[in-house]
Coordinates of C-alpha atoms in Angstrom, one line a residue:
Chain W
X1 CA 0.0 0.0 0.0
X2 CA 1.2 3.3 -0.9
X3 CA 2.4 5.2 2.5
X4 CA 1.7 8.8 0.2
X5 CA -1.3 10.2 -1.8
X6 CA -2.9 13.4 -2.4
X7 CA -6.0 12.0 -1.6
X8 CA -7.7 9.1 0.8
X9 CA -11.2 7.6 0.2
X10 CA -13.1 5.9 2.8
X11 CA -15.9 3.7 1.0
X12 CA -15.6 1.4 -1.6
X13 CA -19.4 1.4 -2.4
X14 CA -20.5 3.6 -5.7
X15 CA -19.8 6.9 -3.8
X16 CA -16.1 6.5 -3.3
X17 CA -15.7 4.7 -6.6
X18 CA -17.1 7.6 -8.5
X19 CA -15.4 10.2 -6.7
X20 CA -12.1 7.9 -7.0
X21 CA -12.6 8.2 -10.8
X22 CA -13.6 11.7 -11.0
X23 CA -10.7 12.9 -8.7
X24 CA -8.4 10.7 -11.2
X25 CA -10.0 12.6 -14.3
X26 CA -9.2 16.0 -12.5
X27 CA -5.6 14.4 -12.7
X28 CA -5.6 13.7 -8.9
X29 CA -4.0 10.6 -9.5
X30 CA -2.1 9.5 -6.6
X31 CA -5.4 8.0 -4.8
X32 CA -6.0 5.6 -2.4
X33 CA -9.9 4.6 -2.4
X34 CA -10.1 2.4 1.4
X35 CA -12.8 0.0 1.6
X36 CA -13.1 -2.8 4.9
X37 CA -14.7 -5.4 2.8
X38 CA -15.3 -5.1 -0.7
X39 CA -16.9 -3.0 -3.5
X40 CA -20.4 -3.1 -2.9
X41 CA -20.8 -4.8 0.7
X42 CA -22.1 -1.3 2.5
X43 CA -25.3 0.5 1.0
X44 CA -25.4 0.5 -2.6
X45 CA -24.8 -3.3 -3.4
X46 CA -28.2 -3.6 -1.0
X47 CA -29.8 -1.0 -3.1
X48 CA -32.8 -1.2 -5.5
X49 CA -30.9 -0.1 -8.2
X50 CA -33.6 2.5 -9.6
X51 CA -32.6 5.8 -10.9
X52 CA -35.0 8.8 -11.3
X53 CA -35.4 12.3 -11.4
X54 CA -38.8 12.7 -10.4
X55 CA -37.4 14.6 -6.9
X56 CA -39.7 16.8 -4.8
X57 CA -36.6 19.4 -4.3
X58 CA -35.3 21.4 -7.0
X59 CA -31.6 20.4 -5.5
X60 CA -31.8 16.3 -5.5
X61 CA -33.8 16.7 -9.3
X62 CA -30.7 19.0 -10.2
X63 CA -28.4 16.5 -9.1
X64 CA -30.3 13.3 -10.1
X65 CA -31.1 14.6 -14.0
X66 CA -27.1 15.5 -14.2
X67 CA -26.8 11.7 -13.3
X68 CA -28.6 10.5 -15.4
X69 CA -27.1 12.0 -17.9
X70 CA -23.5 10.8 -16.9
X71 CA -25.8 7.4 -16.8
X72 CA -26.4 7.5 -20.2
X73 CA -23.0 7.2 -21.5
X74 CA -21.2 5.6 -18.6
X75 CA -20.6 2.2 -20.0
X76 CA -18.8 3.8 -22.9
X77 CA -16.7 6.5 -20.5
X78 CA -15.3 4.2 -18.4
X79 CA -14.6 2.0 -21.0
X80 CA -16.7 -0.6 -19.2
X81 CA -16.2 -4.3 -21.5
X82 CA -19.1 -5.4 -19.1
X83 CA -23.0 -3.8 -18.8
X84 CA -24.0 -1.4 -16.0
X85 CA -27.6 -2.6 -17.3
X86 CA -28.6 0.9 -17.8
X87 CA -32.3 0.9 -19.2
X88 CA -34.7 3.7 -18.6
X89 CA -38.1 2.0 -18.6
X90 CA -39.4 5.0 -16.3
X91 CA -41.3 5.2 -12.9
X92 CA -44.6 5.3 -12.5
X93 CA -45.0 6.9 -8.8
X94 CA -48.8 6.2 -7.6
X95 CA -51.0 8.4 -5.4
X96 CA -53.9 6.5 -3.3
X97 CA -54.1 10.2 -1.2
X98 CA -55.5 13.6 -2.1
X99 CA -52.1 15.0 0.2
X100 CA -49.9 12.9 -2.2
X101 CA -51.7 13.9 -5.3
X102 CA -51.4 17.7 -4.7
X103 CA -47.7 17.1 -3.7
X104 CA -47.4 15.4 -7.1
X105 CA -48.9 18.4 -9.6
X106 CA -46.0 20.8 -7.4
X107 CA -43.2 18.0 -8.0
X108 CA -44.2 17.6 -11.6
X109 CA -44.4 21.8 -12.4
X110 CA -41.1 21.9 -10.5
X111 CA -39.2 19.2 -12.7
X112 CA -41.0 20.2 -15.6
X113 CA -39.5 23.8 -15.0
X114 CA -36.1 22.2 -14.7
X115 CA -36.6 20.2 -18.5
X116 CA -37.3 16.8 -16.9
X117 CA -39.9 15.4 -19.3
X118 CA -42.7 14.1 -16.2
X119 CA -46.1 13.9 -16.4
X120 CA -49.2 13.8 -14.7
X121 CA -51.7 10.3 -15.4
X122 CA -55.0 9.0 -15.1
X123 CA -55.5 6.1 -13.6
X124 CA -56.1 5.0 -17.0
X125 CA -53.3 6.2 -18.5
X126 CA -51.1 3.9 -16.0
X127 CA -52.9 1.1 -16.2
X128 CA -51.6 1.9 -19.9
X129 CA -48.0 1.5 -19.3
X130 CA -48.6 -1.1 -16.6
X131 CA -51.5 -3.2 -17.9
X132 CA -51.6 -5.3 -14.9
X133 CA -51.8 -2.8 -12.0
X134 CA -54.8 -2.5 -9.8
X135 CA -56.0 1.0 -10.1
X136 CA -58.5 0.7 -7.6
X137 CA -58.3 4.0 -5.4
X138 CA -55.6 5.3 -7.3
X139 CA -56.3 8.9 -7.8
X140 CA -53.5 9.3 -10.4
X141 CA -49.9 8.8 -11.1
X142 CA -46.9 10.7 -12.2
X143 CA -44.4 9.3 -15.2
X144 CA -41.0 10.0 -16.6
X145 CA -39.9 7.8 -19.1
X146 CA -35.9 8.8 -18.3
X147 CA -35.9 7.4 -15.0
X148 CA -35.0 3.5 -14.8
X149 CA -32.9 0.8 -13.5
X150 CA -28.9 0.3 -13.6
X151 CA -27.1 -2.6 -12.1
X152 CA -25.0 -1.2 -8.9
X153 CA -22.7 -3.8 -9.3
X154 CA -21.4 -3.3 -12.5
X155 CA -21.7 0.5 -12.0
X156 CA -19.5 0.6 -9.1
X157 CA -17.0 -1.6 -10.3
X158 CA -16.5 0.2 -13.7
X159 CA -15.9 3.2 -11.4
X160 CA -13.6 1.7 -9.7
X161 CA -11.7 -0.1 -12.6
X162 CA -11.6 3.3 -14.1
X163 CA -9.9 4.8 -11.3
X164 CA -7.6 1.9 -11.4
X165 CA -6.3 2.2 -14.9
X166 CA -5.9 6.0 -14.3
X167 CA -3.6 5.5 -11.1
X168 CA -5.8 5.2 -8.2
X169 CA -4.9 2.3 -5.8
X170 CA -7.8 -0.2 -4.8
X171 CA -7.2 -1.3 -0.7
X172 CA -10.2 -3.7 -0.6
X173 CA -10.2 -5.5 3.1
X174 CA -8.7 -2.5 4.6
X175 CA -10.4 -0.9 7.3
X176 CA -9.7 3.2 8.0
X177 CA -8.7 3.4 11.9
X178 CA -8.4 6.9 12.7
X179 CA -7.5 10.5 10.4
X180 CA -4.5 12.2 11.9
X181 CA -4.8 16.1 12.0
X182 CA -2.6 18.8 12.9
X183 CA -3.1 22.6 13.2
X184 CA -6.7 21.6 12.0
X185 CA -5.2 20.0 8.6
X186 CA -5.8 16.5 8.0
X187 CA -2.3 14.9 7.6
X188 CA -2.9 11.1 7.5
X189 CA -5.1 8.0 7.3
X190 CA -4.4 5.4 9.9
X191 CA -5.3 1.8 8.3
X192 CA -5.0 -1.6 9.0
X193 CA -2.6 -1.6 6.7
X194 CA -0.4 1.2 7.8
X195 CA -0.5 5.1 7.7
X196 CA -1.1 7.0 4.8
X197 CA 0.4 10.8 4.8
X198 CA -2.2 12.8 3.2
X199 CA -3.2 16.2 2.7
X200 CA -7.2 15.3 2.0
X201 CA -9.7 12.7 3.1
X202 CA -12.8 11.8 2.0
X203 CA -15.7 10.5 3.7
X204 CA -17.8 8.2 1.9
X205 CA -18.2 5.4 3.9
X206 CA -22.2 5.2 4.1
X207 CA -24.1 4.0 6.8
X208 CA -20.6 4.0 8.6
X209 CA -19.7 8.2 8.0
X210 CA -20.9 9.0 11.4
X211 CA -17.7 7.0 13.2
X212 CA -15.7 8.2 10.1
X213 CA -17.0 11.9 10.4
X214 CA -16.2 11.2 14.7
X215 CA -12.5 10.7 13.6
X216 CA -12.3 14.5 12.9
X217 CA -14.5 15.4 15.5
X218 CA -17.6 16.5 13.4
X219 CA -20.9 15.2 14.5
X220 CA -23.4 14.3 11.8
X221 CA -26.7 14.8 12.0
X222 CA -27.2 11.2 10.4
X223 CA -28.8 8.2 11.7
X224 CA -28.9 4.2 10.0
X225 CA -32.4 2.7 9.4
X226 CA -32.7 -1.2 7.8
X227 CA -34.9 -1.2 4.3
X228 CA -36.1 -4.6 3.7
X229 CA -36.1 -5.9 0.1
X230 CA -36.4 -9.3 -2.3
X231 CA -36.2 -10.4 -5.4
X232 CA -38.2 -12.9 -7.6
X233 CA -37.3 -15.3 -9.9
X234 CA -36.7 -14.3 -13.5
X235 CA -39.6 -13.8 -15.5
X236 CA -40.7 -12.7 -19.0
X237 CA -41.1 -8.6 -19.6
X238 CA -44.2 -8.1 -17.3
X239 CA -43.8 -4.2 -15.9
X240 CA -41.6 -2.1 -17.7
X241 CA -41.4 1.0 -15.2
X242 CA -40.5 1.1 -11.4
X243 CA -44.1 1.6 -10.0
X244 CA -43.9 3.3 -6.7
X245 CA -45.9 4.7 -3.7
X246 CA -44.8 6.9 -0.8
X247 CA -47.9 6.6 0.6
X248 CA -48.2 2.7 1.0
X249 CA -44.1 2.9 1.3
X250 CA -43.4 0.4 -1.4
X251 CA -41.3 0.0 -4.7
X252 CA -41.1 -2.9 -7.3
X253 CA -39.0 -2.9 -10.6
X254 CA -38.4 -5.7 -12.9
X255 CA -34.8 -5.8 -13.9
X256 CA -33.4 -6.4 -17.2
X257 CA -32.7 -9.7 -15.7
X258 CA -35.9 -10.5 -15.5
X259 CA -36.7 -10.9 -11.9
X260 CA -38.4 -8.6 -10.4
X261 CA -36.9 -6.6 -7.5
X262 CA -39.2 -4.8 -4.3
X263 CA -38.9 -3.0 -1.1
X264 CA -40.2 -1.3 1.9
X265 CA -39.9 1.4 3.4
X266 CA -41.1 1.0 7.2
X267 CA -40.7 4.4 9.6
X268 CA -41.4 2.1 12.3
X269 CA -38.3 0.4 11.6
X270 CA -36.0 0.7 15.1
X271 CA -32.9 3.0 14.7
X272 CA -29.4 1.2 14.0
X273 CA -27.3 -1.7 12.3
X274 CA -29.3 -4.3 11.8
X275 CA -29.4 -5.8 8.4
X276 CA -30.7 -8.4 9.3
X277 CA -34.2 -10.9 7.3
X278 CA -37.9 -11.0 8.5
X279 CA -40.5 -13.7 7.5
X280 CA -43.0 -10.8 8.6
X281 CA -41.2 -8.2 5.6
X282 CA -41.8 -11.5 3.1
X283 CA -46.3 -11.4 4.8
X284 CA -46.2 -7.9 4.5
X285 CA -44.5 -7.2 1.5
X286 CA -46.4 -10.0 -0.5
X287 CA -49.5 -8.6 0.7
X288 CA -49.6 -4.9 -0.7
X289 CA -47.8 -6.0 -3.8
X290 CA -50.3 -8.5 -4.6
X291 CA -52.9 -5.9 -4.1
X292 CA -51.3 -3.3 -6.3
X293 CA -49.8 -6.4 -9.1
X294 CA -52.0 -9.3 -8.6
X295 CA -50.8 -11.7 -11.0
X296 CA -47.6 -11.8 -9.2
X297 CA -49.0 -14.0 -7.0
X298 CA -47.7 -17.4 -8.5
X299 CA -43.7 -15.7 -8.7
X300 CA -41.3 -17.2 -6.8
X301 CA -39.2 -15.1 -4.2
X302 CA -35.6 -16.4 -4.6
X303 CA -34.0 -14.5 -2.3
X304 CA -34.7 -11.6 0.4
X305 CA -32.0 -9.2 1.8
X306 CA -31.7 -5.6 3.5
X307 CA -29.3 -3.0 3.7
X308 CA -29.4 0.8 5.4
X309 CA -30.5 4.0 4.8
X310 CA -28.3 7.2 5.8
X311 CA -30.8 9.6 6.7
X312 CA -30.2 12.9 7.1
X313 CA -33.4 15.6 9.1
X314 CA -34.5 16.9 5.4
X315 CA -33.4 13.7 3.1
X316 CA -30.6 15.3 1.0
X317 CA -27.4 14.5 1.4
X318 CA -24.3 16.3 2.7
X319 CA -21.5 17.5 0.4
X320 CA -18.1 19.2 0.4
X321 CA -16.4 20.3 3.4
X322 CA -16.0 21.6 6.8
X323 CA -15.4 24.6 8.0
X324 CA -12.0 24.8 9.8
X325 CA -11.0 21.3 9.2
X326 CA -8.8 21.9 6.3
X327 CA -9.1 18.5 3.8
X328 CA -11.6 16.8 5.2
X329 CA -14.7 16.5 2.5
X330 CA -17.6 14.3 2.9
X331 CA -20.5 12.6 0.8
X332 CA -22.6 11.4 3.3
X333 CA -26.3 10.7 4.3
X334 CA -28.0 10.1 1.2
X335 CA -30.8 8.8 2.9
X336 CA -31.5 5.7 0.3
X337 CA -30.8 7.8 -2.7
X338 CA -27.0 7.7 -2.9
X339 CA -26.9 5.3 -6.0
X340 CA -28.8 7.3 -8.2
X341 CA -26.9 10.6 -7.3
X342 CA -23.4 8.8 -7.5
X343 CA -22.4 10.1 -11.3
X344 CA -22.9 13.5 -10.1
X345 CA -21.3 13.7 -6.8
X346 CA -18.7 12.2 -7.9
X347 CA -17.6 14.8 -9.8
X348 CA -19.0 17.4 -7.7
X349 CA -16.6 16.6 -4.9
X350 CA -13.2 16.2 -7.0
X351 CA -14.2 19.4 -8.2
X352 CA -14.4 20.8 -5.2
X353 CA -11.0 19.1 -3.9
X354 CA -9.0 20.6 -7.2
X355 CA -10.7 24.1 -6.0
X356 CA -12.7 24.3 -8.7
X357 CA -16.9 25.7 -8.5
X358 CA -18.7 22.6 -8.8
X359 CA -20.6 22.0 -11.9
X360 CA -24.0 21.7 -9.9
X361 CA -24.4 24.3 -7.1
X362 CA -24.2 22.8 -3.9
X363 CA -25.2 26.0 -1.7
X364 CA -27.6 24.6 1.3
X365 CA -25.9 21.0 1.4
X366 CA -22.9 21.9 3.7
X367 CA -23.4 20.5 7.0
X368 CA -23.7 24.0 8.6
X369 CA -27.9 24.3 7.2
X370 CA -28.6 22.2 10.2
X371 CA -27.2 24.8 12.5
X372 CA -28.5 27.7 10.6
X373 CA -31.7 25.9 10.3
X374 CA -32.2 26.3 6.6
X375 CA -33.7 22.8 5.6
X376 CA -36.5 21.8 2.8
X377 CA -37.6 18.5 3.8
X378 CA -37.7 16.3 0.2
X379 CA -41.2 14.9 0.2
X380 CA -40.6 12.2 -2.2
X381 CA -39.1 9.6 -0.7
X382 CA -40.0 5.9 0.4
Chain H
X1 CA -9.7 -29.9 -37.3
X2 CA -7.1 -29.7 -34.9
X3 CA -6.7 -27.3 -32.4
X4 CA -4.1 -26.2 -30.4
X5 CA -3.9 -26.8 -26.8
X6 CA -4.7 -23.1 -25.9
X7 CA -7.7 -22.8 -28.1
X8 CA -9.1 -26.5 -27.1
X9 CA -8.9 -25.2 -23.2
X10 CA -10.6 -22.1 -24.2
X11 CA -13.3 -23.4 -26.2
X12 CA -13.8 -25.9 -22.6
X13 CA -13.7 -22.8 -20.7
X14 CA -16.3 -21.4 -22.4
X15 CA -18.3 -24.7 -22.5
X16 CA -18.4 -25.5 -19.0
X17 CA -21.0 -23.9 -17.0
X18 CA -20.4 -23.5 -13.5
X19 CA -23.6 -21.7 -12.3
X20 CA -26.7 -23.7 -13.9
X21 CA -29.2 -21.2 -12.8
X22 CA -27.7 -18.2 -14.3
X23 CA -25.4 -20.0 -16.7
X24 CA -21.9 -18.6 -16.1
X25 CA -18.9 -20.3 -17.7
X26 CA -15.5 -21.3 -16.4
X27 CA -14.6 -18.6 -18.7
X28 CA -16.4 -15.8 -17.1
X29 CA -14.9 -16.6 -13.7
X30 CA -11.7 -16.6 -14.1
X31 CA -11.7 -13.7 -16.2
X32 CA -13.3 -11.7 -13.5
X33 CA -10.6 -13.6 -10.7
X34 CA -7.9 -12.3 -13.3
X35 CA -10.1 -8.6 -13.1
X36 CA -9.2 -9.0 -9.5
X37 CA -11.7 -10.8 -7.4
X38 CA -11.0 -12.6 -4.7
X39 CA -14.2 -13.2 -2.4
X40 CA -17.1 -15.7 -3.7
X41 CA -19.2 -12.4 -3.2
X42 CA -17.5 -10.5 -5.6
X43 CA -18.2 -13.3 -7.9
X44 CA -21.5 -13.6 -7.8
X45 CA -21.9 -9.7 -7.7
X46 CA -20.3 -9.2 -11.1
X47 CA -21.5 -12.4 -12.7
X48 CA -24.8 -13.3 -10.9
X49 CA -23.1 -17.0 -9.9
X50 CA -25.2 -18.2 -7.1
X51 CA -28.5 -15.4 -7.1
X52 CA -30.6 -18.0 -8.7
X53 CA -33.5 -20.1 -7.8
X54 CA -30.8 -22.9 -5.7
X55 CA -28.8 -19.7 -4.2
X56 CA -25.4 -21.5 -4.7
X57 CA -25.7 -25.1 -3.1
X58 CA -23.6 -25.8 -6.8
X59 CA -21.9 -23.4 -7.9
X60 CA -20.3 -22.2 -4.9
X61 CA -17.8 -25.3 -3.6
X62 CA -16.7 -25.0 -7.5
X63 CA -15.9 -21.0 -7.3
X64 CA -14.5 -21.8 -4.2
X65 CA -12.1 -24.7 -5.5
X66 CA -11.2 -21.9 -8.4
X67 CA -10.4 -19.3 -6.5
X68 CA -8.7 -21.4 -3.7
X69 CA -6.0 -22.5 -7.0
X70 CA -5.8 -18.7 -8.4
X71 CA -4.9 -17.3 -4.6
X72 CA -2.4 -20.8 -3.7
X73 CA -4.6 -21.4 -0.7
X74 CA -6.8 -24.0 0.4
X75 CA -10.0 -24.1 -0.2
X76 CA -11.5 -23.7 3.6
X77 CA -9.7 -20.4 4.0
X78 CA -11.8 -19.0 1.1
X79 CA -14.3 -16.3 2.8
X80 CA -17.9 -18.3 2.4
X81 CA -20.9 -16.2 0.8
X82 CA -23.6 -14.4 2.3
X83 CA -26.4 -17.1 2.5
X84 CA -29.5 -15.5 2.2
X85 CA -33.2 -16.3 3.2
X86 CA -35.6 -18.3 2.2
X87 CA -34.0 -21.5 2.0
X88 CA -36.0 -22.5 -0.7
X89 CA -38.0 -20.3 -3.7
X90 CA -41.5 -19.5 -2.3
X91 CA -44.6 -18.1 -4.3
X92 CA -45.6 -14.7 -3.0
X93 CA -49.2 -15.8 -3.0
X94 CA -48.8 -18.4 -0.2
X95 CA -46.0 -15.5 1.6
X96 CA -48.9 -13.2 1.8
X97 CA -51.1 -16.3 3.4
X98 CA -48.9 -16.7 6.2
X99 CA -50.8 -16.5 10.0
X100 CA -50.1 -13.6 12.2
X101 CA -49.1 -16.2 14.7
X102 CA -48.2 -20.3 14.2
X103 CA -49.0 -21.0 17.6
X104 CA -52.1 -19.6 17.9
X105 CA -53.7 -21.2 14.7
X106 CA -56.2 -18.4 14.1
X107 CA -54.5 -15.7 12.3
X108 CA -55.3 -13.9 9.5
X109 CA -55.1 -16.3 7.1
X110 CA -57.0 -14.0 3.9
X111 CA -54.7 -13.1 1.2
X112 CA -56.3 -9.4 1.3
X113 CA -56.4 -8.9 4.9
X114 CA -53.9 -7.8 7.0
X115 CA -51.6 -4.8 5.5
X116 CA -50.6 -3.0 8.9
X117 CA -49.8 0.5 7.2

C-alpha cells in the first residue's frame, strides 16, 4: 500500500468509486480509495438499483437529472467491456391520497420547469403503461420515461476499474482506523494496513460516515435505518417501469434480468445496524404487492436481503467540506438515494477538492444548514 | 480440425457452465478472478453466480475450489458467501397467506387482509 497520496477515500461502495474516478479525471491521481470489505458490501450493493429524477426538491432533481445523464453514456466512459444494465423504462409513482396527489402536480411543475420530461396520469393512463396494476383508489400517477434501472454492481465496479487504470490504488479488506490532524489540517489515514500521509480525506463510507465523520471530531446529524427488500425469480417482460408509492411505502422494478426486485420502506423500523431478514417483511411485503400487481402471485421469491438508509433531518445529502478542518470533504447521508446521485457527486466533490466551483451548485448542502436551520424536507421519498 | 492446446482449453472454458441457474462459464470466472476478485461475493456480484432459484448449493464449492487455486490457498480459507433467506424459492401468494401467529392457529389467514400501514 502506498504510504503517500494526495488523496484518501473511505468507501468502496459507488460513492467513493465515483469520486475515485472523478478525482483521477481531474488528474488527482495518486489516490487511495479504502474499503473494509469489498466494492459493494455497504449500502449501494443492497440498493434497488432505480434511478429517477422525479425529486420533490429542485436540488436532489438537479443532481439526479445531471446523473442520469453521466448514466447515459457511462458504459462507454469508463470503457466498461461489461453492462452497467442501464435501461430507462421510467417510474410510475402512484397516489392513493388527495395529500400525495397535490404534492405530485407541485413535483411535476417543479421538474418540468427544470426540462425533466414528467407527467401527470390518469389512472387509465397507468394502467396503460402497466396493464396489470390494480388502479383501484388510485387517484393518479406521475411518469417520466428517463428514469429506470442500472445494475450497482457493475456500476461501481466500472468506477472503480476506471480509477484503477488511471492510477488510483484499490485497498479492498482495509479498514480506516483513525484520520491524523494537525493545526486543524488533516495529515494522514491510519489503516489496517499502515498510515497513509495525506493532505485530503474523503468521507464516503455510508451507513458508517458518522464514526468516520467522529474521527475529525464532526458530529453528523445522520442516523442508519434497515430497508427490507427481495427479489423474484426471473420472468418474462411483465412491468416495464419502477411503480412506486410513498404513501403505502413500497417499490417494485423488474430488472433487465428478468426478476423482479421490491422493497419497503417501514418508519417504524427501530434505529441502527441491523441488516438483518424477517419472515413478517416477506407477509407484509407479499401482501400490498399483490394488491397493487395481482398476478404476481404465483412468482417465486428467490432471495430476500436488506441494507441501510443514511438519513439525514431533510433527506438530501451532505457534500463538500468543513469549516475549519482543512481537507476533510464528505459525501454522506444520502438517505436511500446515494446510488442514483453517484455520477454526479462524484464529480462534484473532485471538483471541489482541485478548487474548482462545482458544476451543480451545492449552496444549502454543507453540514452548517442544520445549524442555521435552513432545511426543505424532500417529500418524495420511500 | 485440430486445435491447439490453448484454443481446445478455451473453447472448454467457455463450455463449462459452473452456475446452472444463471449459466456462467469457467470462462467468465476466471476472467473476473484475473479482473481482480477474490471473495465468492465479488463473484456472484459481477457475474450473478449463485443469485438464482438454488442460491449457490452448486456453484459455490466449484468457485471456491477456483479461487482457492488462483490465490495458492486451500479451499477452507476462502471467505464463504452471504447465505441468504428463504432456503428455498416460495410463491408470494402463499408469503402473503402466512398466519399472524403459528402457535395460535387463528390468524389472518386471507390473502387481502392484514396490510398493517
Amino acid at each position: 500500500m502506498r504510504s503517500r497520496a494526495d488523496a484518501v477515500i473511505i468507501g468502496g461502495g459507488v460513492i467513493g468509486s465515483s469520486i475515485a474516478y472523478h478525482l483521477a479525471k481531474e488528474g488527482v491521481k495518486n489516490v487511495v480509495l479504502l474499503e473494509r470489505h469489498s466494492f459493494c458490501t455497504g449500502s449501494t450493493g443492497r440498493c434497488g438499483a432505480g434511478v429517477r429524477e422525479q425529486w420533490g426538491s429542485e436540488r436532489n432533481c438537479r443532481l439526479a437529472q445531471a446523473s442520469i445523464n453521466a448514466f447515459e453514456r457511462l458504459t462507454e466512459e469508463l470503457g466498461y467491456e461489461g453492462d452497467i444494465e442501464f435501461k430507462q423504462k421510467g417510474y410510475l409513482i402512484l397516489a392513493h391520497t388527495e395529500k400525495e396527489w397535490e404534492q405530485f402536480k407541485k413535483n411535476v411543475a417543479l421538474q418540468n420547469s427544470l426540462g425533466i420530461p414528467s407527467k401527470l396520469l390518469t389512472p387509465r393512463e397507468a394502467k396503460e403503461i402497466v396493464p396489470i396494476l390494480n388502479t383501484d383508489g388510485m387517484l393518479g400517477a406521475t411518469y417520466n420515461r428517463r428514469d429506470g434501472h442500472c445494475n450497482p454492481f457493475h456500476t461501481t465496479w466500472a468506477y472503480a476499474q476506471a480509477a484503477r487504470r488511471l492510477g488510483v490504488e484499490l485497498q479492498y479488506f482495509t479498514e480506516a482506523t483513525g484520520i491524523r490532524m494537525e493545526g486543524g489540517k488533516v495529515v494522514a489515514v491510519d489503516t489496517t494496513r499502515g498510515t497513509i500521509s495525506t493532505p485530503v480525506v474523503i468521507n464516503a463510507a455510508g451507513p458508517w460516515a458518522k464514526p468516520v465523520a467522529r474521527m475529525v471530531g464532526v458530529d453528523l446529524p445522520v442516523y442508519t435505518q434497515r430497508h427490507q427488500i427481495l427479489a423474484t425469480e426471473p420472468t418474462g417482460p411483465i412491468i416495464n417501469p419502477m411503480v412506486m408509492s410513498f404513501s403505502i411505502g413500497i417499490y417494485c422494478q423488474q430488472t433487465p434480468h428478468g426478476s423482479i426486485i421490491m422493497g419497503i420502506g417501514d418508519t417504524r423500523e427501530p434505529k441502527g445496524y441491523d441488516i438483518g431478514s424477517s419472515w413478517e417483511f416477506l407477509r407484509e411485503m407479499s401482501r400490498i404487492i399483490l394488491r397493487l400487481l395481482p398476478v404476481l402471485e404465483s412468482l417465486r421469491v428467490v432471495r430476500q436481503w436488506s441494507g441501510l438508509y443514511t438519513v439525514t433531518p431533510d433527506a438530501h445529502p451532505i457534500l463538500g467540506g468543513v469549516p475549519g478542518i482543512d481537507g476533510y470533504y464528505q459525501a454522506v447521508g444520502f438517505s436511500g438515494h446515494g446510488f442514483m446521485l453517484a455520477p454526479s457527486v462524484g464529480r462534484i466533490i473532485s471538483e471541489l477538492v482541485v478548487g474548482k466551483t462545482p458544476f451543480i451548485d451545492i449552496t444549502g448542502l454543507d453540514l452548517g444548514r442544520f445549524e442555521r436551520g435552513e432545511l426543505q424536507v424532500e417529500p418524495s421519498v420511500v | 480440425m485440430r486445435r491447439s492446446v490453448e484454443e481446445k482449453s478455451s473453447l472448454e472454458q467457455r463450455n463449462v457452465i459452473v452456475c446452472r441457474c444463471e449459466d456462467v462459464t469457467l470462462e467468465e470466472v476466471r476472467r473476473a478472478i484475473a479482473q481482480g476478485a477474490t471473495t465468492l461475493d465479488e463473484i456472484k456480484r459481477l457475474l450473478r453466480a449463485g443469485m438464482g432459484p438454488c442460491q449457490g448449493r452448486t456453484c459455490r464449492e466449484l468457485l471456491a475450489r477456483e479461487l482457492a487455486a488462483h490465490l495458492g490457498k486451500p479451499v477452507g480459507e476462502i471467505m464463504p458467501p452471504t447465505f441468504r433467506p428463504p432456503a428455498k424459492p416460495v410463491k408470494l401468494g402463499l408469503v402473503s397467506r402466512m398466519v399472524e401467529d403459528v402457535s395460535s392457529g387463528d390468524g389472518d389467514s386471507s390473502p387481502e387482509g392484514g396490510e398493517s400501514r
